[in-house]
Short mmCIF file of C-alpha atoms and ligand atoms in Angstrom, two decimals:
data_model
loop_
_atom_site.label_atom_id
_atom_site.label_comp_id
_atom_site.label_asym_id
_atom_site.label_seq_id
_atom_site.Cartn_x
_atom_site.Cartn_y
_atom_site.Cartn_z
CA MET T 730 131.71 214.04 -124.14
CA ARG T 731 133.78 213.46 -127.15
CA ASN T 732 136.91 214.63 -125.74
CA LEU T 733 136.68 212.09 -122.78
CA GLN T 734 136.07 209.84 -125.29
CA ASN T 735 139.36 210.45 -127.01
CA LYS T 736 141.22 210.53 -123.67
CA LYS T 737 139.55 206.84 -122.77
CA TRP T 738 140.86 205.78 -126.45
CA LEU T 739 144.49 207.26 -125.88
CA ASN T 740 144.92 205.43 -122.76
CA SER T 741 143.53 202.14 -123.61
CA LYS T 742 146.42 202.19 -126.63
CA SER T 743 149.32 203.51 -124.47
CA GLN T 744 148.57 200.23 -122.22
CA SER T 745 149.24 197.80 -125.05
CA LYS T 746 152.66 197.48 -126.65
CA GLN T 747 153.00 198.55 -130.19
CA MET T 748 154.20 196.40 -132.69
CA THR T 749 156.71 197.59 -135.18
CA MET T 750 156.38 197.60 -138.98
CA PHE T 751 159.51 194.67 -138.11
CA GLY T 752 157.12 192.67 -136.66
CA THR T 753 158.61 193.13 -133.36
CA HIS T 754 157.91 194.38 -130.09
CA GLU T 755 161.26 196.78 -129.60
CA PHE T 756 162.27 199.35 -132.16
CA PRO T 757 164.90 197.91 -134.52
CA SER T 758 168.56 199.22 -134.36
CA TYR T 759 169.58 201.58 -137.21
CA GLU T 760 171.79 198.73 -138.87
CA GLU T 761 168.69 196.49 -138.80
CA ILE T 762 167.09 198.96 -140.76
CA ILE T 763 169.49 199.38 -143.19
CA GLU T 764 170.10 195.76 -144.02
CA ALA T 765 165.74 195.24 -144.22
CA TYR T 766 165.95 198.11 -146.62
CA SER T 767 168.89 196.51 -148.62
CA LYS T 768 166.61 193.31 -148.56
CA GLU T 769 163.52 195.08 -149.84
CA PHE T 770 166.01 196.75 -152.76
CA THR T 771 167.18 193.61 -153.98
CA ASN T 772 163.77 192.22 -154.11
CA TYR T 773 162.08 194.88 -156.04
CA ILE T 774 164.70 197.00 -157.89
CA LEU T 775 167.90 194.38 -159.01
CA PRO T 776 166.46 192.10 -161.78
CA LYS T 777 166.35 188.36 -160.78
CA GLY T 778 167.77 185.81 -163.25
CA ASP T 779 170.98 185.04 -165.12
CA THR T 780 170.36 187.31 -168.27
CA THR T 781 169.77 190.54 -167.24
CA PHE T 782 169.08 194.06 -168.14
CA GLY T 783 172.12 196.84 -168.26
CA PHE T 784 171.52 199.86 -165.55
CA TRP T 785 171.72 202.37 -168.41
CA MET T 786 168.02 201.04 -170.26
CA GLN T 787 165.66 203.58 -168.50
CA THR T 788 163.58 204.55 -171.26
CA LEU T 789 160.91 202.67 -173.11
CA ALA T 790 162.51 203.18 -176.60
CA ASP T 791 165.46 201.17 -174.58
CA LEU T 792 163.44 198.48 -174.04
CA LYS T 793 162.54 198.83 -178.11
CA LEU T 794 166.11 198.88 -178.66
CA LEU T 795 166.36 195.93 -176.72
CA ASP T 796 163.85 194.18 -178.80
CA LEU T 797 165.14 195.06 -181.87
CA GLU T 798 168.60 193.66 -181.21
CA LEU T 799 167.12 190.68 -179.58
CA GLN T 800 165.08 190.29 -183.16
CA GLY T 801 168.90 190.23 -184.74
CA LEU T 802 171.00 188.34 -182.60
CA THR T 803 168.85 185.47 -181.30
CA GLU T 804 166.36 182.72 -182.30
CA GLY T 805 163.67 183.22 -179.95
CA TYR T 806 163.37 185.61 -176.99
CA VAL T 807 160.91 186.98 -174.40
CA ILE T 808 162.09 190.02 -172.22
CA ASP T 809 160.41 190.45 -169.08
CA PRO T 810 160.43 194.16 -168.20
CA ILE T 811 159.29 193.64 -164.85
CA ASN T 812 162.10 191.30 -163.59
CA ARG T 813 164.36 193.33 -166.09
CA THR T 814 165.41 189.66 -167.72
CA VAL T 815 165.61 188.23 -171.17
CA ASP T 816 165.12 184.56 -171.77
CA PHE T 817 167.03 183.89 -175.43
CA GLU T 818 167.60 180.84 -177.21
CA GLY T 819 171.21 181.52 -179.74
CA ASP T 820 174.52 181.60 -179.61
CA ASP T 821 175.56 182.95 -175.60
CA GLU T 822 179.05 183.88 -176.76
CA LEU T 823 177.92 185.90 -179.82
CA ILE T 824 175.25 187.64 -177.77
CA ARG T 825 177.89 188.46 -174.91
CA LEU T 826 180.48 189.89 -177.37
CA ARG T 827 177.92 192.06 -179.51
CA ILE T 828 174.60 192.94 -177.25
CA ALA T 829 174.49 196.55 -175.94
CA HIS T 830 171.25 196.73 -173.42
CA LEU T 831 172.21 193.83 -171.17
CA GLU T 832 174.38 193.34 -168.30
CA LYS T 833 174.85 189.64 -167.84
CA VAL T 834 173.93 186.75 -170.19
CA LYS T 835 173.46 183.48 -168.76
CA ASN T 836 175.41 184.58 -165.62
CA LYS T 837 178.36 186.57 -167.16
CA PRO T 838 178.83 189.73 -167.76
CA THR T 839 178.86 191.25 -171.13
CA LEU T 840 181.17 193.15 -173.28
CA TYR T 841 179.31 196.03 -173.18
CA THR T 842 178.98 195.65 -169.14
CA GLU T 843 183.20 195.70 -169.08
CA ILE T 844 183.47 198.56 -171.79
CA ILE T 845 181.72 201.17 -169.86
CA ASP T 846 182.66 199.67 -166.37
CA LYS T 847 186.28 200.07 -167.64
CA PHE T 848 185.32 203.71 -169.09
CA GLY T 849 182.85 204.87 -166.53
CA ASP T 850 180.67 205.72 -168.84
CA THR T 851 177.87 204.38 -171.17
CA ASN T 852 178.94 206.67 -174.18
CA ALA T 853 182.31 207.48 -174.01
CA TYR T 854 184.09 204.80 -174.60
CA ALA T 855 186.98 204.10 -176.71
CA PHE T 856 187.66 207.37 -178.60
CA HIS T 857 184.04 208.36 -178.42
CA ASN T 858 184.72 211.24 -176.72
CA LEU T 859 187.91 212.55 -178.61
CA TYR T 860 186.24 215.49 -179.26
CA PRO T 861 183.06 217.56 -178.67
CA TYR T 862 180.85 217.53 -182.12
CA LYS T 863 177.74 218.63 -182.15
CA GLY T 864 175.09 216.63 -182.75
CA LYS T 865 176.70 213.27 -182.24
CA PHE T 866 175.40 209.83 -182.15
CA TYR T 867 175.14 207.23 -179.04
CA PRO T 868 177.35 204.83 -180.08
CA ARG T 869 174.88 202.44 -178.33
CA VAL T 870 172.20 203.44 -180.97
CA VAL T 871 174.35 202.61 -183.56
CA ARG T 872 175.42 199.52 -181.52
CA THR T 873 172.29 198.46 -181.25
CA LEU T 874 171.18 198.80 -185.38
CA ILE T 875 174.20 197.10 -186.31
CA ASN T 876 172.67 193.75 -184.51
CA ALA T 877 169.35 194.45 -185.30
CA PHE T 878 170.46 194.42 -188.84
CA LYS T 879 172.56 191.08 -188.41
CA LEU T 880 175.73 192.92 -189.73
CA ASP T 881 179.15 190.21 -190.01
CA ASP T 882 182.49 190.63 -191.06
CA THR T 883 181.54 190.11 -194.44
CA SER T 884 178.70 192.98 -194.40
CA LEU T 885 179.46 196.87 -195.50
CA LEU T 886 177.90 199.77 -193.76
CA LEU T 887 178.16 203.77 -194.83
CA ASP T 888 177.32 206.66 -192.92
CA PRO T 889 176.61 209.58 -195.54
CA PHE T 890 176.79 212.07 -192.83
CA ASN T 891 179.61 210.36 -190.35
CA GLY T 892 180.22 213.58 -188.90
CA SER T 893 182.86 213.23 -186.02
CA GLY T 894 182.67 209.23 -186.95
CA THR T 895 180.39 207.65 -184.29
CA THR T 896 179.08 205.30 -186.56
CA THR T 897 182.28 203.84 -188.24
CA HIS T 898 184.03 203.52 -185.19
CA GLU T 899 181.41 201.86 -183.39
CA ALA T 900 181.40 199.74 -186.80
CA SER T 901 185.51 199.07 -186.37
CA LEU T 902 185.10 197.96 -182.71
CA MET T 903 182.77 195.64 -183.51
CA GLY T 904 184.60 194.28 -186.42
CA ILE T 905 182.48 195.33 -189.08
CA LYS T 906 183.53 197.41 -192.60
CA SER T 907 181.94 200.55 -193.26
CA VAL T 908 182.70 203.63 -194.98
CA GLY T 909 182.22 207.03 -193.40
CA ILE T 910 181.31 210.28 -195.70
CA ASP T 911 180.98 213.81 -195.03
CA VAL T 912 181.27 217.12 -196.31
CA THR T 913 183.43 218.90 -193.30
CA PRO T 914 186.97 218.40 -193.04
CA MET T 915 186.80 218.66 -188.93
CA GLY T 916 184.24 215.72 -189.32
CA VAL T 917 187.01 213.63 -191.54
CA VAL T 918 189.84 214.39 -189.40
CA LEU T 919 187.90 213.28 -186.20
CA SER T 920 186.49 210.50 -187.74
CA GLU T 921 189.66 209.33 -189.30
CA LEU T 922 191.60 210.14 -186.05
CA LYS T 923 188.71 207.68 -184.11
CA ASN T 924 189.75 205.00 -186.67
CA ASN T 925 193.22 205.07 -186.71
CA LEU T 926 193.55 205.33 -182.96
CA LEU T 927 192.77 201.58 -182.72
CA PHE T 928 195.25 200.59 -184.91
CA ILE T 929 198.89 202.60 -183.96
CA GLU T 930 201.44 201.45 -181.90
CA GLU T 931 201.46 201.99 -177.99
CA LYS T 932 205.30 203.38 -178.09
CA ASP T 933 203.74 206.41 -180.56
CA LEU T 934 201.76 207.80 -177.88
CA ASN T 935 205.03 207.72 -175.31
CA PHE T 936 205.75 211.45 -174.88
CA SER T 937 207.31 212.90 -171.89
CA LEU T 938 205.77 216.09 -169.93
CA SER T 939 208.69 218.46 -171.51
CA GLU T 940 208.39 216.52 -175.16
CA LEU T 941 204.69 217.53 -174.69
CA ARG T 942 205.15 221.59 -173.52
CA ASP T 943 207.45 221.57 -176.64
CA ILE T 944 204.71 220.32 -178.96
CA LEU T 945 202.06 222.82 -177.60
CA LYS T 946 204.42 225.56 -178.08
CA VAL T 947 205.57 224.46 -181.38
CA ILE T 948 201.75 224.13 -182.23
CA GLU T 949 200.94 227.50 -181.14
CA GLY T 950 203.78 229.07 -183.48
CA LYS T 951 202.18 227.39 -186.09
CA LYS T 952 204.98 225.03 -186.70
CA TRP T 953 203.85 222.00 -185.61
CA GLN T 954 204.90 218.95 -188.11
CA HIS T 955 205.06 215.13 -187.69
CA SER T 956 205.89 211.91 -189.51
CA ASN T 957 203.04 210.12 -188.49
CA PRO T 958 200.09 211.54 -189.73
CA THR T 959 198.01 210.36 -186.89
CA ILE T 960 200.34 211.94 -184.01
CA TYR T 961 199.99 214.92 -186.27
CA LYS T 962 196.76 215.20 -186.36
CA LEU T 963 195.90 214.18 -182.55
CA MET T 964 197.80 216.76 -181.32
CA LEU T 965 196.32 219.56 -183.44
CA VAL T 966 192.81 218.26 -182.07
CA ILE T 967 194.08 218.12 -178.60
CA TYR T 968 194.91 221.63 -178.95
CA PHE T 969 191.71 222.76 -180.76
CA ASP T 970 190.08 221.42 -177.88
CA THR T 971 191.97 223.14 -175.03
CA ILE T 972 191.80 226.52 -176.77
CA ASP T 973 188.13 226.09 -176.85
CA ALA T 974 187.59 224.92 -173.31
CA PHE T 975 189.74 228.28 -172.36
CA ALA T 976 187.53 230.13 -174.59
CA ARG T 977 184.20 229.08 -172.80
CA THR T 978 184.86 228.88 -169.29
CA SER T 979 187.64 230.21 -166.97
CA ARG T 980 187.49 227.15 -164.91
CA TYR T 981 190.82 225.95 -166.39
CA ASN T 982 192.78 229.13 -165.57
CA LYS T 983 194.55 227.60 -162.58
CA LYS T 984 195.25 224.52 -164.36
CA GLY T 985 196.96 226.55 -167.31
CA LYS T 986 196.79 225.85 -171.15
CA LEU T 987 199.49 223.71 -170.67
CA GLY T 988 198.25 221.72 -167.70
CA LEU T 989 195.16 221.10 -169.68
CA PHE T 990 196.88 220.06 -173.04
CA ILE T 991 198.60 217.45 -170.84
CA GLU T 992 195.43 216.32 -169.09
CA LYS T 993 193.54 215.71 -172.79
CA PHE T 994 196.52 213.89 -174.36
CA ASN T 995 196.60 211.66 -170.76
CA TYR T 996 192.96 211.14 -171.44
CA ILE T 997 193.32 209.70 -174.86
CA LYS T 998 196.49 207.75 -173.96
CA ASP T 999 194.53 206.44 -170.88
CA CYS T 1000 191.38 205.39 -173.49
CA TYR T 1001 194.09 203.81 -175.78
CA LYS T 1002 195.21 201.29 -172.68
CA LYS T 1003 192.03 200.63 -171.77
CA ILE T 1004 190.50 199.45 -175.29
CA LYS T 1005 194.04 197.95 -176.20
CA ASN T 1006 193.34 195.86 -173.13
CA ILE T 1007 189.86 194.76 -173.93
CA LYS T 1008 190.86 193.91 -177.43
CA GLU T 1009 193.50 191.30 -176.28
CA LYS T 1010 191.32 190.22 -173.51
CA TYR T 1011 188.36 189.22 -175.87
CA LYS T 1012 190.60 188.61 -179.09
CA LEU T 1013 188.64 191.41 -180.63
CA ASP T 1014 189.07 192.03 -184.50
CA PHE T 1015 188.79 195.47 -184.77
CA LYS T 1016 188.40 196.49 -188.76
CA PRO T 1017 189.28 200.01 -190.35
CA ALA T 1018 186.87 201.77 -191.71
CA ARG T 1019 187.33 203.73 -195.11
CA ILE T 1020 186.66 208.02 -194.22
CA ILE T 1021 185.79 209.98 -197.25
CA GLN T 1022 185.74 213.74 -197.43
CA GLY T 1023 182.91 214.48 -199.83
CA ASP T 1024 179.10 215.59 -200.76
CA ILE T 1025 176.11 213.44 -200.15
CA LEU T 1026 174.24 215.33 -203.15
CA LYS T 1027 177.34 214.22 -205.38
CA LEU T 1028 177.71 210.39 -203.87
CA LYS T 1029 176.95 208.94 -207.83
CA GLU T 1030 180.16 210.27 -208.50
CA PHE T 1031 181.73 207.18 -206.37
CA GLU T 1032 180.59 204.56 -209.04
CA ASP T 1033 182.16 201.97 -206.53
CA ILE T 1034 179.28 202.74 -204.27
CA LYS T 1035 176.46 201.92 -206.29
CA GLY T 1036 174.72 199.34 -204.94
CA ALA T 1037 177.74 198.14 -202.70
CA PHE T 1038 176.35 198.67 -198.91
CA ASP T 1039 174.15 196.33 -196.83
CA VAL T 1040 172.90 199.09 -194.33
CA VAL T 1041 173.38 202.55 -193.92
CA ILE T 1042 172.61 203.97 -190.61
CA THR T 1043 172.86 207.93 -190.57
CA SER T 1044 171.56 211.18 -189.11
CA PRO T 1045 171.41 214.18 -191.55
CA PRO T 1046 172.26 217.69 -189.83
CA TYR T 1047 169.43 219.33 -188.07
CA TYR T 1048 170.35 222.47 -189.92
CA PHE T 1049 168.24 224.89 -188.01
CA SER T 1050 168.82 224.07 -184.51
CA ILE T 1051 172.77 223.29 -184.54
CA ASP T 1052 175.40 225.74 -185.68
CA TYR T 1053 177.79 223.05 -186.60
CA VAL T 1054 180.31 224.63 -188.32
CA GLY T 1055 180.59 227.61 -185.68
CA LYS T 1056 181.57 225.04 -183.13
CA ASP T 1057 184.93 224.17 -184.76
CA LYS T 1058 185.80 227.88 -185.45
CA ILE T 1059 189.09 227.79 -183.76
CA ALA T 1060 190.22 224.85 -186.02
CA TYR T 1061 189.03 226.71 -189.29
CA ASP T 1062 190.67 229.70 -188.18
CA TYR T 1063 193.99 227.97 -187.41
CA LEU T 1064 193.79 226.04 -190.78
CA GLY T 1065 193.28 228.76 -192.79
CA VAL T 1066 189.95 227.17 -194.01
CA GLU T 1067 187.15 229.76 -194.91
CA MET T 1068 184.37 228.51 -193.01
CA LYS T 1069 181.58 230.08 -195.27
CA ASP T 1070 183.03 227.81 -198.05
CA VAL T 1071 182.42 224.59 -195.38
CA GLU T 1072 178.95 226.04 -194.54
CA SER T 1073 177.94 226.44 -198.46
CA LYS T 1074 178.43 222.41 -199.45
CA TYR T 1075 176.25 221.66 -196.44
CA LEU T 1076 172.63 220.33 -196.93
CA GLY T 1077 170.15 223.62 -197.63
CA MET T 1078 172.69 226.02 -198.15
CA ARG T 1079 172.45 226.45 -201.93
CA THR T 1080 170.90 229.58 -202.22
CA ASN T 1081 170.71 229.22 -206.24
CA LYS T 1082 168.67 226.42 -206.16
CA GLN T 1083 165.45 225.96 -207.96
CA LEU T 1084 162.44 224.69 -206.08
CA HIS T 1085 160.18 221.71 -207.19
CA THR T 1086 157.88 220.98 -204.77
CA SER T 1087 156.30 223.69 -202.19
CA TYR T 1088 156.18 222.69 -198.85
CA ASN T 1089 152.95 224.33 -197.51
CA ASN T 1090 154.07 227.58 -196.94
CA LEU T 1091 157.41 226.66 -195.29
CA PRO T 1092 160.37 229.31 -194.79
CA LEU T 1093 162.12 228.82 -198.04
CA ARG T 1094 165.24 228.25 -196.40
CA VAL T 1095 163.51 224.92 -195.12
CA ALA T 1096 161.94 224.26 -198.33
CA ILE T 1097 165.62 224.06 -200.05
CA TYR T 1098 166.77 221.59 -196.90
CA TYR T 1099 164.24 219.44 -197.55
CA GLU T 1100 164.71 219.22 -201.28
CA ASP T 1101 168.36 218.47 -200.38
CA LEU T 1102 167.19 215.80 -197.98
CA LYS T 1103 165.05 213.74 -200.45
CA GLU T 1104 167.78 213.92 -203.15
CA SER T 1105 170.03 212.50 -200.18
CA ILE T 1106 167.85 209.92 -199.42
CA LYS T 1107 167.70 209.06 -203.23
CA ASN T 1108 171.40 208.57 -203.34
CA ILE T 1109 171.09 206.25 -200.30
CA PHE T 1110 168.76 204.13 -202.02
CA TRP T 1111 171.30 204.37 -205.01
CA ALA T 1112 174.19 203.21 -202.66
CA LEU T 1113 172.09 200.12 -201.17
CA LYS T 1114 172.30 196.66 -202.45
CA PRO T 1115 168.64 194.85 -203.02
CA GLY T 1116 167.26 194.05 -199.42
CA GLY T 1117 169.60 196.46 -198.10
CA LYS T 1118 168.29 198.57 -194.53
CA LEU T 1119 168.46 202.42 -193.81
CA ALA T 1120 168.38 203.67 -190.31
CA ILE T 1121 167.64 207.48 -190.45
CA ILE T 1122 167.74 209.28 -187.50
CA VAL T 1123 165.87 212.53 -187.67
CA GLY T 1124 163.97 215.26 -185.34
CA ASP T 1125 161.86 217.94 -185.30
CA SER T 1126 162.95 221.51 -184.87
CA SER T 1127 161.49 224.86 -184.55
CA VAL T 1128 162.18 227.66 -187.00
CA SER T 1129 161.45 231.37 -186.05
CA GLY T 1130 158.50 229.49 -183.48
CA LYS T 1131 157.13 227.01 -186.65
CA LYS T 1132 157.36 223.81 -185.71
CA ILE T 1133 159.27 221.94 -188.87
CA PRO T 1134 158.34 218.07 -189.25
CA THR T 1135 161.44 216.54 -190.74
CA THR T 1136 160.46 213.45 -188.96
CA ALA T 1137 156.87 212.55 -190.93
CA ILE T 1138 158.76 214.52 -193.76
CA THR T 1139 161.69 212.11 -193.95
CA LYS T 1140 159.47 208.92 -193.54
CA LYS T 1141 157.36 210.15 -196.88
CA PHE T 1142 160.59 211.02 -198.55
CA CYS T 1143 162.03 207.60 -197.47
CA GLU T 1144 158.72 205.85 -199.21
CA GLU T 1145 158.93 208.50 -202.44
CA VAL T 1146 162.07 206.88 -203.19
CA GLY T 1147 161.09 203.61 -203.34
CA PHE T 1148 162.05 202.01 -199.39
CA LYS T 1149 159.68 199.99 -197.61
CA PHE T 1150 158.93 202.07 -194.15
CA ILE T 1151 159.52 199.14 -190.99
CA ASP T 1152 159.42 201.09 -188.01
CA LEU T 1153 159.93 204.41 -186.20
CA ILE T 1154 160.94 204.60 -183.13
CA PHE T 1155 160.94 207.92 -180.59
CA ASN T 1156 163.95 208.31 -178.73
CA PRO T 1157 163.60 211.11 -175.86
CA LEU T 1158 166.88 213.10 -175.32
CA LEU T 1159 166.55 213.14 -171.64
CA GLY T 1160 168.59 216.31 -169.99
CA ALA T 1161 168.64 218.04 -173.70
CA ARG T 1162 169.92 221.32 -173.49
CA ASN T 1163 168.87 222.29 -176.85
CA ARG T 1164 164.96 223.07 -175.75
CA ALA T 1165 164.13 223.21 -179.72
CA ILE T 1166 164.81 219.25 -179.96
CA ARG T 1167 163.55 217.43 -177.30
CA GLY T 1168 163.92 213.88 -179.15
CA GLU T 1169 165.03 211.93 -182.00
CA SER T 1170 162.99 209.32 -184.16
CA ILE T 1171 164.81 206.35 -185.90
CA ILE T 1172 163.29 205.54 -188.89
CA ILE T 1173 163.66 202.13 -190.36
CA CYS T 1174 163.51 200.95 -194.18
CA GLU T 1175 164.21 198.78 -196.27
CA LYS T 1176 165.26 198.81 -200.20
CA PRO T 1177 162.63 196.16 -201.74
C1 SAM B 1468 174.06 215.37 -187.34
S1 SAM B 1468 175.19 215.25 -187.74
C2 SAM B 1468 176.05 213.58 -187.61
C3 SAM B 1468 176.90 212.97 -186.57
C4 SAM B 1468 177.43 212.14 -186.72
N1 SAM B 1468 176.13 211.12 -186.34
C5 SAM B 1468 178.24 211.67 -185.50
O1 SAM B 1468 178.14 211.07 -184.56
O2 SAM B 1468 179.46 212.56 -185.35
C6 SAM B 1468 175.37 216.00 -189.98
C7 SAM B 1468 176.59 215.54 -190.65
O3 SAM B 1468 175.84 215.86 -192.01
C8 SAM B 1468 177.11 216.62 -192.52
N2 SAM B 1468 176.51 217.12 -193.83
C9 SAM B 1468 175.99 218.32 -193.86
N3 SAM B 1468 175.78 218.63 -195.17
C10 SAM B 1468 176.36 217.26 -196.07
C11 SAM B 1468 176.40 217.19 -196.99
N4 SAM B 1468 176.34 217.76 -197.81
N5 SAM B 1468 177.39 215.67 -197.38
C12 SAM B 1468 178.03 215.41 -196.28
N6 SAM B 1468 177.77 215.40 -195.27
C13 SAM B 1468 176.98 216.83 -194.86
C14 SAM B 1468 177.69 217.93 -191.57
O4 SAM B 1468 179.24 218.34 -191.44
C15 SAM B 1468 177.45 216.98 -189.88
O5 SAM B 1468 178.66 216.15 -190.01
#
């Protein structure tokens, strides 16, 4: 009985013409389907409005970062996260030149959009990708913080753990004066290079293939010299990067050492041309940074630094997760620098240190690291002007399976040395390869 009824139903259905999802009785062609989908896509996915989010805005932290920079750059704003648009009051031109999270401002592309379109990457622009330094900042975060803190061409910014110089390089690109300090010679070389490459002449980078071949030979023979210190260091850094690439993978065997050396040199030359082009088009005024090799724990030896800074943007070493110095073994071996000496100056590496506090049964070396971290934050406080801001970026890691609560401890230290806590933004590290670090926190404080 049931079967019969079903059959009846089937028969009656097949007699009436079925309506398609497009409201027609004919099935649409492939082209019609594609067109309909692209309309739907525009409707739902692409932002509608004249001031729109960049496609690189992907996480809730990005939304918070956009919010922060709008606070610094505008007189008032409303963010519409559904339509991915912003409505604001303020100086359109200034915002277009500085903002890091918007693709268009009042229908015109932002400078940041132009930069990442030209370089094809949201991080590896200008000379940020000169060399693969461990634990590098995302330049966009630095740009955001510079905007949030309302820095201009009269301000002074410090990064006392400047590493490969992301803070100082981004500041230079934005026309902000800055000082970068780092204890490692390699970090200092890289920061100086990123800085100096912005100010050399295009002709300084003119080398024929045979000249590059000869340079590689001379470097290998440890006889490399050049009258221009920027070119001297640049060739060495490209050489270290080439050798390191060969040590890590056989992928480049076909290209050969010379092929890779030339490719890397050409990449830098290309970056130079692109950033010069952008500088001229937008009439940008790049500002040189002052790079110092030094120890944050001895910051007070630089008397002229006391109370000199409007802002500090920095990130201490996540010592327990990353082997910063080991990465540069090739460079240090070549230059005859003793890696142990470099390492011994690292935060948390002083073995003869007397502990002043106990840190809830944390391993001794972690406790020593925390004492140094607190001392560093004290010195940062000393270097800032009253009303000066600190953004310190830290991550929690694990030592022998035990979670090390660096974020909470850093916030506590900031308050203990006299800072007023303002905000904490958790930024997940999407696709992070290091399982020990899942994300980082930006802790923002003010010196009263
Ligand atoms: C997380 S990395 C900073 C990376 C940097 N933000 C960048 O984008 O390249 C921490 C840096 O702290 C530096 N460092 C460690 N101990 C230091 C000390 N006592 N004084 C100054 N710098 C130190 C390390 O050399 C390392 O470059």
